[in-house]
Amino acid sequence: MSRRPLQFDRPLVSVDLAIFTLVGDALQLLLVKRPSDPAEPFPGAWALPGGFIDTARDASLEACARRKLLEKTGVSAPYLEQVGGWGDAKRDPRGWSVTHLYIALVAPDALTGSTDGPAAAATRLAPVEGLGVKPRLAFDHARLLEAALKRLRAKVEYTSLPAYLLPESFTLPQLQRSFEIVLGRALDKSAFRTRVLSAELVEPIGAQQPGRSRPAELYRLKQRHQAVFFPRPLAG
Amino acid sequence: MSRRPLQFDRPLVSVDLAIFTLVGDALQLLLVKRPSDPAEPFPGAWALPGGFIDTARDASLEACARRKLLEKTGVSAPYLEQVGGWGDAKRDPRGWSVTHLYIALVAPDALTGSTDGPAAAATRLAPVEGLGVKPRLAFDHARLLEAALKRLRAKVEYTSLPAYLLPESFTLPQLQRSFEIVLGRALDKSAFRTRVLSAELVEPIGAQQPGRSRPAELYRLKQRHQAVFFPRPLAG
DNA sequence: CCAATAGTGTCTGTTAGACAATATACA
DNA sequence: TGTATATTGTCTAACAGACACTATTGG
């Protein structure tokens, strides 16, 4: 009955990241290739970036997530949110394990780290299709990704999250497109603009983006570090 | 660089529960007293019920939460939701630890286990006041409770969660009262009824609850095991 | 009848959605 | 001028909130 806590077997503890960005009019997920060493689980398979907590280096779960994000992308302060913890006896062949899933939203122009860095060869972007990606993922990462996408899509209905997928300055049509890509459905132009502008989510920077037609006003987020919650969700 | 994962120090892993119910027109939180053994951290202090994962007995984090819920309350299938994971080097004096916080909503008439059971002396209900409770809580449980309350109050704006704080059959005024208690503010009678009835959240059981005035219709939840999401939140 | 609470009806304000109309660039 | 896209305006529907009104019990 009164086994002492410290005598319990300790599970493995890790952090995994679902890092999203927007490239080529599609939502993209950053994947890393697992080492090909056959002694490792899922050798050579694609997986969410992540890894075990290093109790000597990581002050907290979130610090661990930020460290891994920086290692993989070179990005230090994008949108980062914990989705939750998943733990059971079977998800890692090495034993009872718990992982903590974080969503990170980064601008495509900030992703230089993953393409230029030394680990570039072991990294790729995969377009999101439905509730997953094409390549089969290691461990239970397909399940984690599904949870991340559900959380992301749910919050897009009533927050400004897709703004974090864009560069620092952007046009309202670009912002609308980012919402539409995440949601997977078209939005009404007029309603979208009213919603965004009346929420005071953005402010004009006084410049325009030229194109092959009428140029669009450029805006930036008023508060780069806090998501905006809209008074009403988008639709039923 | 290539330390093998299994060589990392493993954090302690636990589950904690914020078990809420409704007694005396107030939202109540179930607390347990920590053992008085001075070798234990926070001896004799009040804390959220919970404890370490038992990798031999618990198939998963949620199974662990359900087991602890059953042990403390005798309730087996109420509303249970994970809020998230908290882990850092300092939150437990015994070392780097991660806990996983679950919210449980139970009906007051189902809480026989905690008052009659053998562990009754080490258990109490404390009314929620603001974002916490009166007694000082052990560990970082005040912070966890605050997160649980924020999550609960946020979801009450657009879901049917407070219905799980009531017995199986209830009147609409009782349901409205449960929403008001969780939210901490009054709601309009007419708007509330329209909202609940048009969401097809409840169905009449064909009986009435007599009182000292006009009797109220009794209802029950249509789906006891799935929360309803309303098309719009309550207010800005 | 009166008190108390349950339940309904009416009106207003807000905002999303549909869609038409106008504005401004470049070729 | 023509085409493409940005931006604005008008109308409607849905629903929350305020609040007045009616209904039904017990005393």
PDB file of N, CA, C and O in Angstrom, chain A residues 185-216:
ATOM      1  N   ARG A 185     -11.559  26.030 -45.924  1.00  0.00           N
ATOM      2  CA  ARG A 185     -12.776  26.500 -46.577  1.00  0.00           C
ATOM      3  C   ARG A 185     -12.680  28.000 -46.837  1.00  0.00           C
ATOM      4  O   ARG A 185     -11.899  28.694 -46.174  1.00  0.00           O
ATOM      5  N   ALA A 186     -13.468  28.470 -47.790  1.00  0.00           N
ATOM      6  CA  ALA A 186     -13.407  29.876 -48.168  1.00  0.00           C
ATOM      7  C   ALA A 186     -14.164  30.734 -47.169  1.00  0.00           C
ATOM      8  O   ALA A 186     -15.139  30.297 -46.559  1.00  0.00           O
ATOM      9  N   LEU A 187     -13.691  31.966 -46.998  1.00  0.00           N
ATOM     10  CA  LEU A 187     -14.361  32.914 -46.125  1.00  0.00           C
ATOM     11  C   LEU A 187     -14.807  34.110 -46.950  1.00  0.00           C
ATOM     12  O   LEU A 187     -14.236  34.424 -47.990  1.00  0.00           O
ATOM     13  N   ASP A 188     -15.820  34.767 -46.452  1.00  0.00           N
ATOM     14  CA  ASP A 188     -16.293  35.964 -47.139  1.00  0.00           C
ATOM     15  C   ASP A 188     -15.344  37.130 -46.872  1.00  0.00           C
ATOM     16  O   ASP A 188     -14.962  37.407 -45.734  1.00  0.00           O
ATOM     17  N   LYS A 189     -14.995  37.816 -47.972  1.00  0.00           N
ATOM     18  CA  LYS A 189     -14.057  38.925 -47.928  1.00  0.00           C
ATOM     19  C   LYS A 189     -14.502  40.017 -46.963  1.00  0.00           C
ATOM     20  O   LYS A 189     -13.754  40.437 -46.083  1.00  0.00           O
ATOM     21  N   SER A 190     -15.698  40.472 -47.166  1.00  0.00           N
ATOM     22  CA  SER A 190     -16.187  41.610 -46.399  1.00  0.00           C
ATOM     23  C   SER A 190     -16.301  41.278 -44.917  1.00  0.00           C
ATOM     24  O   SER A 190     -15.864  42.051 -44.057  1.00  0.00           O
ATOM     25  N   ALA A 191     -16.884  40.132 -44.628  1.00  0.00           N
ATOM     26  CA  ALA A 191     -17.053  39.736 -43.234  1.00  0.00           C
ATOM     27  C   ALA A 191     -15.692  39.573 -42.568  1.00  0.00           C
ATOM     28  O   ALA A 191     -15.487  39.979 -41.414  1.00  0.00           O
ATOM     29  N   PHE A 192     -14.745  39.016 -43.304  1.00  0.00           N
ATOM     30  CA  PHE A 192     -13.420  38.803 -42.731  1.00  0.00           C
ATOM     31  C   PHE A 192     -12.750  40.127 -42.370  1.00  0.00           C
ATOM     32  O   PHE A 192     -12.190  40.276 -41.286  1.00  0.00           O
ATOM     33  N   ARG A 193     -12.842  41.085 -43.280  1.00  0.00           N
ATOM     34  CA  ARG A 193     -12.196  42.374 -43.020  1.00  0.00           C
ATOM     35  C   ARG A 193     -12.839  43.085 -41.842  1.00  0.00           C
ATOM     36  O   ARG A 193     -12.147  43.629 -40.972  1.00  0.00           O
ATOM     37  N   THR A 194     -14.145  43.073 -41.789  1.00  0.00           N
ATOM     38  CA  THR A 194     -14.838  43.701 -40.666  1.00  0.00           C
ATOM     39  C   THR A 194     -14.390  43.074 -39.352  1.00  0.00           C
ATOM     40  O   THR A 194     -14.067  43.768 -38.381  1.00  0.00           O
ATOM     41  N   ARG A 195     -14.360  41.769 -39.369  1.00  0.00           N
ATOM     42  CA  ARG A 195     -13.983  41.028 -38.168  1.00  0.00           C
ATOM     43  C   ARG A 195     -12.571  41.391 -37.707  1.00  0.00           C
ATOM     44  O   ARG A 195     -12.334  41.720 -36.537  1.00  0.00           O
ATOM     45  N   VAL A 196     -11.635  41.340 -38.627  1.00  0.00           N
ATOM     46  CA  VAL A 196     -10.240  41.597 -38.282  1.00  0.00           C
ATOM     47  C   VAL A 196     -10.036  43.046 -37.855  1.00  0.00           C
ATOM     48  O   VAL A 196      -9.369  43.332 -36.853  1.00  0.00           O
ATOM     49  N   LEU A 197     -10.628  43.963 -38.602  1.00  0.00           N
ATOM     50  CA  LEU A 197     -10.379  45.377 -38.310  1.00  0.00           C
ATOM     51  C   LEU A 197     -11.070  45.807 -37.020  1.00  0.00           C
ATOM     52  O   LEU A 197     -10.501  46.569 -36.243  1.00  0.00           O
ATOM     53  N   SER A 198     -12.279  45.303 -36.782  1.00  0.00           N
ATOM     54  CA  SER A 198     -12.977  45.748 -35.581  1.00  0.00           C
ATOM     55  C   SER A 198     -12.378  45.099 -34.336  1.00  0.00           C
ATOM     56  O   SER A 198     -12.596  45.576 -33.229  1.00  0.00           O
ATOM     57  N   ALA A 199     -11.649  44.015 -34.504  1.00  0.00           N
ATOM     58  CA  ALA A 199     -10.972  43.408 -33.354  1.00  0.00           C
ATOM     59  C   ALA A 199      -9.672  44.136 -33.039  1.00  0.00           C
ATOM     60  O   ALA A 199      -9.001  43.803 -32.064  1.00  0.00           O
ATOM     61  N   GLU A 200      -9.314  45.092 -33.881  1.00  0.00           N
ATOM     62  CA  GLU A 200      -8.061  45.835 -33.706  1.00  0.00           C
ATOM     63  C   GLU A 200      -6.871  44.895 -33.598  1.00  0.00           C
ATOM     64  O   GLU A 200      -5.963  45.090 -32.794  1.00  0.00           O
ATOM     65  N   LEU A 201      -6.938  43.871 -34.435  1.00  0.00           N
ATOM     66  CA  LEU A 201      -5.874  42.874 -34.469  1.00  0.00           C
ATOM     67  C   LEU A 201      -4.633  43.424 -35.154  1.00  0.00           C
ATOM     68  O   LEU A 201      -3.502  43.114 -34.769  1.00  0.00           O
ATOM     69  N   VAL A 202      -4.834  44.261 -36.181  1.00  0.00           N
ATOM     70  CA  VAL A 202      -3.706  44.724 -37.003  1.00  0.00           C
ATOM     71  C   VAL A 202      -3.695  46.246 -37.089  1.00  0.00           C
ATOM     72  O   VAL A 202      -4.684  46.906 -36.777  1.00  0.00           O
ATOM     73  N   GLU A 203      -2.561  46.771 -37.516  1.00  0.00           N
ATOM     74  CA  GLU A 203      -2.469  48.205 -37.793  1.00  0.00           C
ATOM     75  C   GLU A 203      -1.699  48.392 -39.094  1.00  0.00           C
ATOM     76  O   GLU A 203      -0.765  47.639 -39.387  1.00  0.00           O
ATOM     77  N   PRO A 204      -2.090  49.393 -39.878  1.00  0.00           N
ATOM     78  CA  PRO A 204      -1.404  49.613 -41.162  1.00  0.00           C
ATOM     79  C   PRO A 204       0.005  50.126 -40.913  1.00  0.00           C
ATOM     80  O   PRO A 204       0.244  50.876 -39.969  1.00  0.00           O
ATOM     81  N   ILE A 205       0.936  49.717 -41.757  1.00  0.00           N
ATOM     82  CA  ILE A 205       2.300  50.221 -41.589  1.00  0.00           C
ATOM     83  C   ILE A 205       2.562  51.387 -42.538  1.00  0.00           C
ATOM     84  O   ILE A 205       3.666  51.909 -42.582  1.00  0.00           O
ATOM     85  N   GLY A 206       1.537  51.788 -43.298  1.00  0.00           N
ATOM     86  CA  GLY A 206       1.687  52.945 -44.170  1.00  0.00           C
ATOM     87  C   GLY A 206       2.385  52.645 -45.470  1.00  0.00           C
ATOM     88  O   GLY A 206       2.888  53.546 -46.132  1.00  0.00           O
ATOM     89  N   ALA A 207       2.413  51.392 -45.850  1.00  0.00           N
ATOM     90  CA  ALA A 207       3.018  51.033 -47.130  1.00  0.00           C
ATOM     91  C   ALA A 207       2.065  50.082 -47.843  1.00  0.00           C
ATOM     92  O   ALA A 207       1.123  49.568 -47.252  1.00  0.00           O
ATOM     93  N   GLN A 208       2.325  49.879 -49.110  1.00  0.00           N
ATOM     94  CA  GLN A 208       1.467  49.011 -49.908  1.00  0.00           C
ATOM     95  C   GLN A 208       2.299  47.947 -50.597  1.00  0.00           C
ATOM     96  O   GLN A 208       3.498  48.116 -50.803  1.00  0.00           O
ATOM     97  N   GLN A 209       1.646  46.873 -50.932  1.00  0.00           N
ATOM     98  CA  GLN A 209       2.330  45.815 -51.660  1.00  0.00           C
ATOM     99  C   GLN A 209       1.861  45.825 -53.104  1.00  0.00           C
ATOM    100  O   GLN A 209       0.704  45.527 -53.395  1.00  0.00           O
ATOM    101  N   PRO A 210       2.764  46.193 -54.038  1.00  0.00           N
ATOM    102  CA  PRO A 210       2.354  46.265 -55.443  1.00  0.00           C
ATOM    103  C   PRO A 210       2.161  44.866 -56.020  1.00  0.00           C
ATOM    104  O   PRO A 210       2.718  43.885 -55.519  1.00  0.00           O
ATOM    105  N   GLY A 211       1.333  44.795 -57.049  1.00  0.00           N
ATOM    106  CA  GLY A 211       1.083  43.511 -57.696  1.00  0.00           C
ATOM    107  C   GLY A 211       0.652  43.765 -59.122  1.00  0.00           C
ATOM    108  O   GLY A 211       0.955  44.819 -59.682  1.00  0.00           O
ATOM    109  N   ARG A 212      -0.026  42.827 -59.712  1.00  0.00           N
ATOM    110  CA  ARG A 212      -0.458  43.058 -61.089  1.00  0.00           C
ATOM    111  C   ARG A 212      -1.847  43.708 -61.145  1.00  0.00           C
ATOM    112  O   ARG A 212      -2.485  43.760 -62.185  1.00  0.00           O
ATOM    113  N   SER A 213      -2.285  44.193 -59.992  1.00  0.00           N
ATOM    114  CA  SER A 213      -3.559  44.931 -59.986  1.00  0.00           C
ATOM    115  C   SER A 213      -3.488  45.973 -58.869  1.00  0.00           C
ATOM    116  O   SER A 213      -2.402  46.385 -58.481  1.00  0.00           O
ATOM    117  N   ARG A 214      -4.605  46.327 -58.344  1.00  0.00           N
ATOM    118  CA  ARG A 214      -4.607  47.334 -57.276  1.00  0.00           C
ATOM    119  C   ARG A 214      -3.753  46.869 -56.100  1.00  0.00           C
ATOM    120  O   ARG A 214      -3.923  45.755 -55.601  1.00  0.00           O
ATOM    121  N   PRO A 215      -2.843  47.696 -55.626  1.00  0.00           N
ATOM    122  CA  PRO A 215      -1.976  47.274 -54.516  1.00  0.00           C
ATOM    123  C   PRO A 215      -2.752  47.190 -53.204  1.00  0.00           C
ATOM    124  O   PRO A 215      -3.735  47.902 -53.005  1.00  0.00           O
ATOM    125  N   ALA A 216      -2.320  46.299 -52.334  1.00  0.00           N
ATOM    126  CA  ALA A 216      -2.997  46.095 -51.054  1.00  0.00           C
ATOM    127  C   ALA A 216      -2.226  46.769 -49.939  1.00  0.00           C
ATOM    128  O   ALA A 216      -0.989  46.812 -49.952  1.00  0.00           O
TER     129      ALA A 216
END
